[in-house]
Structure formats: C-alpha cells, structure tokens
CSV table of C-alpha atoms in Angstrom, one decimal:
chain,number,residue,atom,x,y,z
A,100,MET,CA,22.5,39.7,-85.4
A,101,SER,CA,19.7,40.4,-87.9
A,102,PRO,CA,17.3,37.5,-90.1
A,103,GLU,CA,18.7,36.6,-92.2
A,104,HIS,CA,22.2,35.4,-91.2
A,105,PHE,CA,20.1,33.9,-88.3
A,106,LYS,CA,21.0,30.6,-87.2
A,107,PRO,CA,18.7,28.1,-85.6
A,108,ASP,CA,20.8,25.0,-85.4
A,109,GLN,CA,23.0,27.4,-83.6
A,110,PHE,CA,20.8,29.1,-81.7
A,111,LYS,CA,19.0,26.0,-80.4
A,112,LYS,CA,22.1,24.7,-79.3
A,113,ASP,CA,23.4,27.6,-77.4
A,114,LEU,CA,19.6,27.5,-75.7
A,115,GLN,CA,20.0,24.5,-74.6
A,116,ARG,CA,23.3,24.5,-73.2
A,117,VAL,CA,22.0,27.7,-71.2
A,118,LEU,CA,19.4,25.4,-69.9
A,119,SER,CA,22.0,22.9,-68.8
A,120,LEU,CA,23.5,25.3,-66.5
A,121,ILE,CA,20.6,27.5,-65.2
A,122,ARG,CA,19.9,23.3,-64.4
A,123,THR,CA,23.4,23.0,-63.1
A,124,SER,CA,23.2,26.6,-60.6
A,125,GLN,CA,20.0,25.0,-59.5
A,126,ARG,CA,21.8,21.5,-58.5
A,127,TYR,CA,25.0,23.4,-56.7
A,128,LEU,CA,22.7,25.8,-54.7
A,129,GLU,CA,20.5,23.1,-53.4
A,130,ASP,CA,24.1,21.1,-52.3
A,131,GLY,CA,24.6,24.8,-50.6
A,132,LYS,CA,27.3,25.5,-53.2
A,133,VAL,CA,27.8,28.7,-54.6
A,134,VAL,CA,26.5,29.7,-57.7
A,135,GLU,CA,28.0,32.2,-60.0
A,136,LEU,CA,25.5,34.0,-61.7
A,137,ALA,CA,27.8,36.5,-63.9
A,138,ALA,CA,28.0,34.1,-66.6
A,139,LEU,CA,24.3,33.0,-66.7
A,140,GLU,CA,23.2,36.7,-67.0
A,141,THR,CA,25.7,37.3,-69.9
A,142,LYS,CA,24.6,34.3,-72.1
A,143,VAL,CA,20.6,35.0,-71.3
A,144,ALA,CA,21.4,38.5,-72.0
A,145,ASP,CA,23.4,38.0,-75.8
A,146,LEU,CA,19.6,34.6,-76.4
A,147,CYS,CA,17.7,37.4,-75.8
A,148,ALA,CA,19.3,39.6,-78.3
A,149,GLN,CA,19.1,37.5,-80.7
A,150,ALA,CA,15.7,36.7,-80.1
A,151,GLN,CA,14.6,40.0,-80.6
A,152,SER,CA,16.8,40.1,-83.9
A,153,MET,CA,14.5,37.3,-85.3
A,154,ASN,CA,12.2,37.4,-87.7
A,155,ALA,CA,8.4,35.8,-86.8
A,156,GLU,CA,8.8,32.8,-88.2
A,157,GLN,CA,11.9,32.2,-86.7
A,158,ARG,CA,10.2,33.1,-83.2
A,159,ASN,CA,7.6,30.6,-83.5
A,160,ASP,CA,10.2,28.5,-84.1
A,161,VAL,CA,11.9,28.2,-80.9
A,162,THR,CA,8.9,29.5,-79.5
A,163,PRO,CA,8.6,26.0,-77.4
A,164,LEU,CA,13.0,26.5,-76.4
A,165,LEU,CA,12.0,30.2,-74.9
A,166,ALA,CA,9.0,29.2,-72.6
A,167,ALA,CA,10.8,26.5,-71.1
A,168,LEU,CA,14.2,29.1,-71.1
A,169,THR,CA,11.2,31.6,-69.1
A,170,ASP,CA,10.1,28.7,-66.9
A,171,GLU,CA,13.7,27.6,-65.8
A,172,LEU,CA,14.5,31.0,-65.0
A,173,ALA,CA,11.3,31.7,-62.3
A,174,LYS,CA,12.4,28.3,-61.0
A,175,PHE,CA,15.7,29.2,-60.7
A,176,GLU,CA,14.8,33.0,-58.9
A,177,THR,CA,12.4,30.9,-56.8
A,178,ASP,CA,15.0,29.0,-55.4
A,179,MET,CA,17.2,32.0,-55.2
A,180,ALA,CA,14.8,33.0,-53.0
A,181,GLN,CA,14.3,30.4,-50.7
A,182,GLU,CA,18.0,30.1,-50.0
A,183,TYR,CA,18.3,33.8,-49.3
A,184,ALA,CA,15.5,33.5,-46.9
A,185,ASN,CA,16.8,30.4,-45.4
A,186,ILE,CA,20.1,32.1,-45.1
A,187,GLN,CA,18.5,35.4,-43.8
A,188,ARG,CA,16.7,33.2,-40.8
A,189,GLN,CA,20.0,31.3,-40.1
A,190,LEU,CA,22.3,34.8,-39.8
A,191,ARG,CA,19.6,36.2,-37.5
A,192,GLY,CA,19.5,32.8,-35.2
A,193,ILE,CA,23.6,33.7,-35.4
A,194,SER,CA,23.0,37.2,-34.0
A,195,ASN,CA,20.4,36.2,-31.6
A,196,THR,CA,23.2,33.6,-30.3
A,197,ALA,CA,26.0,35.9,-30.0
A,198,GLN,CA,23.7,38.8,-28.5
A,199,ALA,CA,22.7,36.1,-25.9
A,200,THR,CA,25.8,35.0,-25.0
A,201,ASN,CA,27.2,38.5,-24.1
A,202,ALA,CA,24.2,39.3,-22.0
A,203,TYR,CA,25.2,36.2,-20.1
A,204,ALA,CA,29.3,37.1,-20.4
A,205,ASN,CA,28.0,40.4,-18.5
A,206,ALA,CA,26.3,39.1,-16.2
A,207,ALA,CA,28.7,37.0,-14.8
A,208,LYS,CA,31.0,39.7,-15.1
A,209,THR,CA,29.0,42.1,-12.7
A,210,ARG,CA,28.5,39.4,-10.2
C-alpha cells in the first residue's frame, strides 16, 4: 500500500482487531485451550507491511497503537514460553512416572 493510498482509520481498526485477537489468544492460553497462531501471524505481517509503506507523518499518527501491539505481542510471547515450560515439566513427570511403573513391574516379574 503506497502512502497516498493509506487509510489511517482502516489501519487503526485493523490494528485494534489484531490487539483484540492477541488478548483473546492470551485468554485461551490461560484457560489451557489450543491457540491457533497462523491467522495472528498473517494479520501481524499484513500490519507490518502496511506500516512500512507509511510516510513519517502517518507512522507518527499510529505510533501509540504500534507500541501497544509490540507490548501485547511481547506479553503473549512470555505467556506462551511459560505455558511451554509448564507442559515440558508435566511431560517429564509423566515420563518419570512411566519409568517408575515399568521398573516396579519388571521387579515384580523377576521375583
């Protein structure tokens, strides 16, 4: 999108929708639901492409919203990393339990 075709109101609406999508994804993550990231990734990439095509005045107009987008994405990334770490811990616990169960079963067979 060239700067002369830039529609600031539409860009702001699109950015607000993406912020809403991020917040919804964060709630899903907190609730232990699966979060589909492909749509979010596409929408963020589209916004970035639009932002790159803006002139300096247009970018200044949307800077607060772009900063909010950066903040929300950073928080979401942190939340996803924490959830991943929690899942890894749970999987290690399951693996350890399975190993212990197998060891007890094998010990019982050899008696």
